[in-house]
Tab-separated table of C-alpha atoms in Angstrom:
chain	number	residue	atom	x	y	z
A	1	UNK	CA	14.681	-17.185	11.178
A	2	UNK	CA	15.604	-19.841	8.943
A	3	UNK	CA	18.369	-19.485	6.435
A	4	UNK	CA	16.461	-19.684	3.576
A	5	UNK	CA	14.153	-16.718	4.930
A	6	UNK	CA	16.664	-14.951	5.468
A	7	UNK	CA	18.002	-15.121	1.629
A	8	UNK	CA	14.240	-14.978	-0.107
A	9	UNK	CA	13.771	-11.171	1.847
A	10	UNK	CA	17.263	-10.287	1.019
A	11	UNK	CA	16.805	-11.008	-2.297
A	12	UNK	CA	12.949	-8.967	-2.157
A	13	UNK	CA	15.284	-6.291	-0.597
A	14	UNK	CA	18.113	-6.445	-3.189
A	15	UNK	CA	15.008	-5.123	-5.501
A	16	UNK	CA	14.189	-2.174	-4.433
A	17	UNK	CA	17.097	0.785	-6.238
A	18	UNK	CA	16.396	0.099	-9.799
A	19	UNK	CA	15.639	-2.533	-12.390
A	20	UNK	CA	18.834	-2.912	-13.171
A	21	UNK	CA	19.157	-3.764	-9.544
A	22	UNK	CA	16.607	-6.540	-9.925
A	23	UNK	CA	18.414	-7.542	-12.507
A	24	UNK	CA	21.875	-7.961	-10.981
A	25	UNK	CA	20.494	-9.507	-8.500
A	26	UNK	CA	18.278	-12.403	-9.997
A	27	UNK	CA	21.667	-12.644	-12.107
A	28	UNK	CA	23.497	-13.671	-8.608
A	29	UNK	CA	21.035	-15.634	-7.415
A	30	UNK	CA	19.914	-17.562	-10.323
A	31	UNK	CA	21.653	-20.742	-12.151
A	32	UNK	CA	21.064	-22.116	-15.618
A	33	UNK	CA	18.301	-24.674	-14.311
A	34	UNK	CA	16.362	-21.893	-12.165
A	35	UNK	CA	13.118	-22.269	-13.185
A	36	UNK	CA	10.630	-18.626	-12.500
A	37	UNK	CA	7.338	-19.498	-13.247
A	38	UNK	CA	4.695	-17.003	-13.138
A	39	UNK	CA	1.804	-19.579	-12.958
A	40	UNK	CA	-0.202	-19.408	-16.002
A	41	UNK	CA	1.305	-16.213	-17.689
A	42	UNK	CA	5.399	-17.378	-17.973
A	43	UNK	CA	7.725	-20.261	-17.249
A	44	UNK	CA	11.536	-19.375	-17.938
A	45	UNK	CA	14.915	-21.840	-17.551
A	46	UNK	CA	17.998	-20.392	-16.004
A	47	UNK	CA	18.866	-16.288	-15.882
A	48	UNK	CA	19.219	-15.257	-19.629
A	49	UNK	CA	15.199	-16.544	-20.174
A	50	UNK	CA	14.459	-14.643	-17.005
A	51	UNK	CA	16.032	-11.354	-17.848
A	52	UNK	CA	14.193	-12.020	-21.526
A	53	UNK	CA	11.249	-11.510	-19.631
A	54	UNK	CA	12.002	-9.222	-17.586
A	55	UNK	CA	12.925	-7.067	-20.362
A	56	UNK	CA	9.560	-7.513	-21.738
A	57	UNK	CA	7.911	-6.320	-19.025
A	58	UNK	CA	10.046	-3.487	-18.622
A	59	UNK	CA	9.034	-2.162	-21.935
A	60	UNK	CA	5.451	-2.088	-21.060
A	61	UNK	CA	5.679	-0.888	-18.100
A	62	UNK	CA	8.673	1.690	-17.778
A	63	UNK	CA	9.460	0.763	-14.056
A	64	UNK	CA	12.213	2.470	-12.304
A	65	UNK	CA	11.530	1.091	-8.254
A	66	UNK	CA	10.381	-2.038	-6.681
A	67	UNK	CA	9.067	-2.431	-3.124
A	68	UNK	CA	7.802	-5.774	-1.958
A	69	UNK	CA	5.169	-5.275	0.753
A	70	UNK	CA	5.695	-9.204	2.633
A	71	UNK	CA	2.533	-9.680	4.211
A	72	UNK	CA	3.195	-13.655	5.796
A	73	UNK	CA	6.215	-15.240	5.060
A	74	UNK	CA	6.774	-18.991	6.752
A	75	UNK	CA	9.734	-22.099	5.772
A	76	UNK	CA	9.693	-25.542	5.706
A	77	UNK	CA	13.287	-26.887	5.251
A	78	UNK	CA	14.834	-25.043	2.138
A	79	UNK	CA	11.509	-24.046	0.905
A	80	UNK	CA	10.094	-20.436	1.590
A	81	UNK	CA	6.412	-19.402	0.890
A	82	UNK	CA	5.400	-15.975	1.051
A	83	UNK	CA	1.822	-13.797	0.711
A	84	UNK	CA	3.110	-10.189	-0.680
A	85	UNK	CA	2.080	-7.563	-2.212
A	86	UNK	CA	4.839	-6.273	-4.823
A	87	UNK	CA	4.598	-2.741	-6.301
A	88	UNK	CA	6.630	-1.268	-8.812
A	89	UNK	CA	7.008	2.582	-9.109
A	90	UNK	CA	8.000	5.314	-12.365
A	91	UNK	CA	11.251	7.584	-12.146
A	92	UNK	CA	8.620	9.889	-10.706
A	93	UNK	CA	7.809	7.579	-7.859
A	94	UNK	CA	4.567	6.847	-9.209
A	95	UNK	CA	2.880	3.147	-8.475
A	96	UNK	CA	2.259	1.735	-12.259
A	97	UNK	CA	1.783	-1.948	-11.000
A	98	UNK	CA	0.718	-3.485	-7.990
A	99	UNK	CA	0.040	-7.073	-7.949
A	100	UNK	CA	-1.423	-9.497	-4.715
A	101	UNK	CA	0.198	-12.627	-5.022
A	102	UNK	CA	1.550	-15.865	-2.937
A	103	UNK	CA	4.933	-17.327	-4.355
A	104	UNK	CA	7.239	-20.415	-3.317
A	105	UNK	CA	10.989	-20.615	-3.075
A	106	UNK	CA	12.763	-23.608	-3.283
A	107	UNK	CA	16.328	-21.703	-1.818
A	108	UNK	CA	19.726	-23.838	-2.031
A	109	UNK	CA	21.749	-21.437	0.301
A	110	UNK	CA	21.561	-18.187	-1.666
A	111	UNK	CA	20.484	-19.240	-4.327
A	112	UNK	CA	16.880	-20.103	-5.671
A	113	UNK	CA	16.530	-23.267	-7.447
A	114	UNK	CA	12.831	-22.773	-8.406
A	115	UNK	CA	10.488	-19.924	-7.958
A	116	UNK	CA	6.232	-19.696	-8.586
A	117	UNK	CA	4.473	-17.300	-7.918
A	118	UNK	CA	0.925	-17.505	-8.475
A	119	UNK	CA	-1.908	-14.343	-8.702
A	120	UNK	CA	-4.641	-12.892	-10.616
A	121	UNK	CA	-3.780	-13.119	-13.886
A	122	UNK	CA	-6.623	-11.649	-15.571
A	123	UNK	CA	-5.860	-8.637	-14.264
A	124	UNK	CA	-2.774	-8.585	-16.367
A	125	UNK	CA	0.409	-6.492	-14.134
B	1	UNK	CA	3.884	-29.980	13.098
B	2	UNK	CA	2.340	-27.145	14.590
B	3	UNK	CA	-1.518	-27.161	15.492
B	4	UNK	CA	-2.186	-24.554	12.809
B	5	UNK	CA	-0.960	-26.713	10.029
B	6	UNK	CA	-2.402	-29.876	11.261
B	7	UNK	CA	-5.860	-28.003	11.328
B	8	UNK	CA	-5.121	-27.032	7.707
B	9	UNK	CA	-4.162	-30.224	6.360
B	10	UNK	CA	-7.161	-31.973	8.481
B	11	UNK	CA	-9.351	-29.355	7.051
B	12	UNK	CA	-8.056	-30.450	3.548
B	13	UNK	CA	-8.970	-34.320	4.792
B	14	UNK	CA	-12.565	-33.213	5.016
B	15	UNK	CA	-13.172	-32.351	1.518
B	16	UNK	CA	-12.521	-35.549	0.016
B	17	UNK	CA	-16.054	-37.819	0.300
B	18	UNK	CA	-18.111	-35.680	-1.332
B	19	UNK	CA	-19.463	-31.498	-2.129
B	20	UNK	CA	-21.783	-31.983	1.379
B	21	UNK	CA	-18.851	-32.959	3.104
B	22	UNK	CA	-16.784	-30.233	2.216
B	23	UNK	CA	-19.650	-27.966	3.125
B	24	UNK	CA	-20.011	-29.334	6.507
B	25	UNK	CA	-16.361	-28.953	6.801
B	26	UNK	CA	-16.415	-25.403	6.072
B	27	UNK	CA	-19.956	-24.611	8.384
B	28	UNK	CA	-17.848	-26.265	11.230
B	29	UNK	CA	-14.633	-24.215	10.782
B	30	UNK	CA	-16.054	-20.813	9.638
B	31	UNK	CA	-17.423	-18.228	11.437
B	32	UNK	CA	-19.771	-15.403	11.246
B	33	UNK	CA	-16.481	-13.451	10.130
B	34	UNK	CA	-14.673	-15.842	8.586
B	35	UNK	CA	-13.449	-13.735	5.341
B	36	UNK	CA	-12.805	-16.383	2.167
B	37	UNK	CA	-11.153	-14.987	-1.057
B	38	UNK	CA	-10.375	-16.598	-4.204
B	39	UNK	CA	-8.088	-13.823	-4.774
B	40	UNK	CA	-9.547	-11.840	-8.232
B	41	UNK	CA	-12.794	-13.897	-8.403
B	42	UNK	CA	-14.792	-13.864	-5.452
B	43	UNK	CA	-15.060	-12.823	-1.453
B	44	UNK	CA	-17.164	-14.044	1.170
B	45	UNK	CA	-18.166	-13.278	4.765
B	46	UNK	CA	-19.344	-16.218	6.973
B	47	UNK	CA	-20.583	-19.517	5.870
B	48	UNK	CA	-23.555	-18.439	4.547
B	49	UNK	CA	-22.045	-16.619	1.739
B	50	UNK	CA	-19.161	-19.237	1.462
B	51	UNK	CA	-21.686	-21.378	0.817
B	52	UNK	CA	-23.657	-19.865	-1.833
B	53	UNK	CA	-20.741	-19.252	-3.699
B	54	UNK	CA	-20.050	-23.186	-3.412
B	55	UNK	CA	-23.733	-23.694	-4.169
B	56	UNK	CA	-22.683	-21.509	-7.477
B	57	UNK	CA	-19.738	-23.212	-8.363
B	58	UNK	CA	-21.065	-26.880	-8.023
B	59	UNK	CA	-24.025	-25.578	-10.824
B	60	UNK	CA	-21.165	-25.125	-13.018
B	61	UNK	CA	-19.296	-28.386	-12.036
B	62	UNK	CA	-20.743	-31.591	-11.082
B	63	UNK	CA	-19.005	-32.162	-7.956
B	64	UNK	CA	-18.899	-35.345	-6.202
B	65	UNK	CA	-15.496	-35.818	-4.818
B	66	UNK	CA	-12.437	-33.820	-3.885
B	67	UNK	CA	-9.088	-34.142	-3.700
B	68	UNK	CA	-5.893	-31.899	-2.136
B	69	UNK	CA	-2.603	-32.620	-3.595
B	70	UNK	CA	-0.128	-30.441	-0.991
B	71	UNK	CA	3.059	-29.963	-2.144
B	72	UNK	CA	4.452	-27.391	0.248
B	73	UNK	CA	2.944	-26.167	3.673
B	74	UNK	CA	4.491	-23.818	6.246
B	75	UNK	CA	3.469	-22.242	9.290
B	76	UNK	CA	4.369	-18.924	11.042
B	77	UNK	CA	2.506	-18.729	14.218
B	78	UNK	CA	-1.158	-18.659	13.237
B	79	UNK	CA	-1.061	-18.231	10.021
B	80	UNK	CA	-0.370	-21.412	7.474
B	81	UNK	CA	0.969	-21.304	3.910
B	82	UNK	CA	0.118	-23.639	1.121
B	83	UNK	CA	1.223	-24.480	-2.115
B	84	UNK	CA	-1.427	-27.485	-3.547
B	85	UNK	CA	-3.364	-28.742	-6.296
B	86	UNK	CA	-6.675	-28.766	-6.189
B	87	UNK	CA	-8.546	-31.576	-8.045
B	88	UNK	CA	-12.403	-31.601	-8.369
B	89	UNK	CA	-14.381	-35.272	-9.648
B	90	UNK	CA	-17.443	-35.889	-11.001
B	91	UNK	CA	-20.027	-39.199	-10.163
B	92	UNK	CA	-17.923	-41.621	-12.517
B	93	UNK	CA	-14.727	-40.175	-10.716
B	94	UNK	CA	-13.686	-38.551	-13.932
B	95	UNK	CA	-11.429	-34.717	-13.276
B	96	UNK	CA	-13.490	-31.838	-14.214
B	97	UNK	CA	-11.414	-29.188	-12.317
B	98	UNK	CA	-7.977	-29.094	-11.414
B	99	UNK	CA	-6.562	-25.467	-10.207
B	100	UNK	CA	-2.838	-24.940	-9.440
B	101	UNK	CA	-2.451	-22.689	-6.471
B	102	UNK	CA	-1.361	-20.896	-2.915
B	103	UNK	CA	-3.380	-20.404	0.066
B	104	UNK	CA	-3.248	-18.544	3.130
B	105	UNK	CA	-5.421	-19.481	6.204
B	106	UNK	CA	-5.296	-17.370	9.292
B	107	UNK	CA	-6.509	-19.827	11.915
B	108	UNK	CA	-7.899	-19.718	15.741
B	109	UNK	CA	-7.360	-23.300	17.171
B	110	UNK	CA	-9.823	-25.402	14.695
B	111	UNK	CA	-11.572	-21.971	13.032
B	112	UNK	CA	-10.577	-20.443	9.716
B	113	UNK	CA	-10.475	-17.046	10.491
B	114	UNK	CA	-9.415	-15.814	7.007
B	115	UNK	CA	-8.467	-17.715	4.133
B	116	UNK	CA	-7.357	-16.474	0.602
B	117	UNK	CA	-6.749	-18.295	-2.412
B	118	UNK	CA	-4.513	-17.365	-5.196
B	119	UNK	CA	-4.269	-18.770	-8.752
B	120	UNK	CA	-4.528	-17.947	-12.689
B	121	UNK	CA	-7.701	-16.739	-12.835
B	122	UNK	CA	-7.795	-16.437	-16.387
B	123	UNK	CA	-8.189	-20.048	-16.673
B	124	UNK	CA	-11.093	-19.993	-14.890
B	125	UNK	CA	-12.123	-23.199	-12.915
């Protein structure tokens, strides 16, 4: 498995305890120029935009869990597409979101340098 | 490049001269089975129905002429990743569609066994 596989599903693993979890780790693994883009809904510039966001969705949806279901995952140099399914879960281990979605990493050893993912945004998260 | 991709990217070739060529594309690489989703919008079984949502989309657009921008393909196996732009032209080769997106194709040698499309929706074509 390529390196950069190898960081992208760590970091989908590095998810899964908490938000605050997420958090830390898109903190370790982003720079000031990562750009998230979640095509068509958000587009965010380095960590502090990104946990902006991520505090936004937190507060409508009061997520406590992550698990991200990787259904085809394949890499190409430093970049890493995946097909996943990511679900998010209450402190009661309820699912509240589940979204179907493709996304591309553009890794630079551990760290991601650019990240899309792309889904069905009309049905909101 | 493995023969997966080199299918995919051949397939994306075919598109190009014109709507009828796109659709003989697809009747030579689908099957009976062949399961197409635009991932929130639509999802066929077999050419037949691939083609009558085509047939559906082209009343809406005046198709003449295609175009695949590729900016990232992978392959695992089988099973070929895509990150693209997808540019639609009409007679006087002016853009009427353009969608920003990821695709997965599951093939079998030259056949598309699945294939699912995912993009903002909410934009519409």
């Amino acid at each position: 498995m390529s390196e950069a596989l190898t960081e992208v599903l760590a970091f989908f693993e590095e998810w899964k305890p908490s938000l605050p979890a997420m958090l830390t780790s898109m903190e370790k693994r982003f720079t000031d120029q990562t750009v998230w883009e979640n095509v068509g809904l958000s587009k965010t510039t380095g960590f502090a935009e990104a946990k902006a966001f991520m505090d936004g969705f937190a507060q409508m949806y009061p997520i406590e869990t992550a698990e991200v279901i990787v259904h085809h995952a394949a890499a190409h140099g430093n970049v890493v597409l995946t097909e996943r399914t990511d679900n998010f879960f209450d402190k009661n281990g309820k699912q509240i979101v589940s979204i179907k979605l493709m996304g591309v990493f553009e890794m630079d050893g551990s760290k991601i340098v650019a990240w899309r993912d792309y889904f069905d945004t009309a049905k909101g998260f």
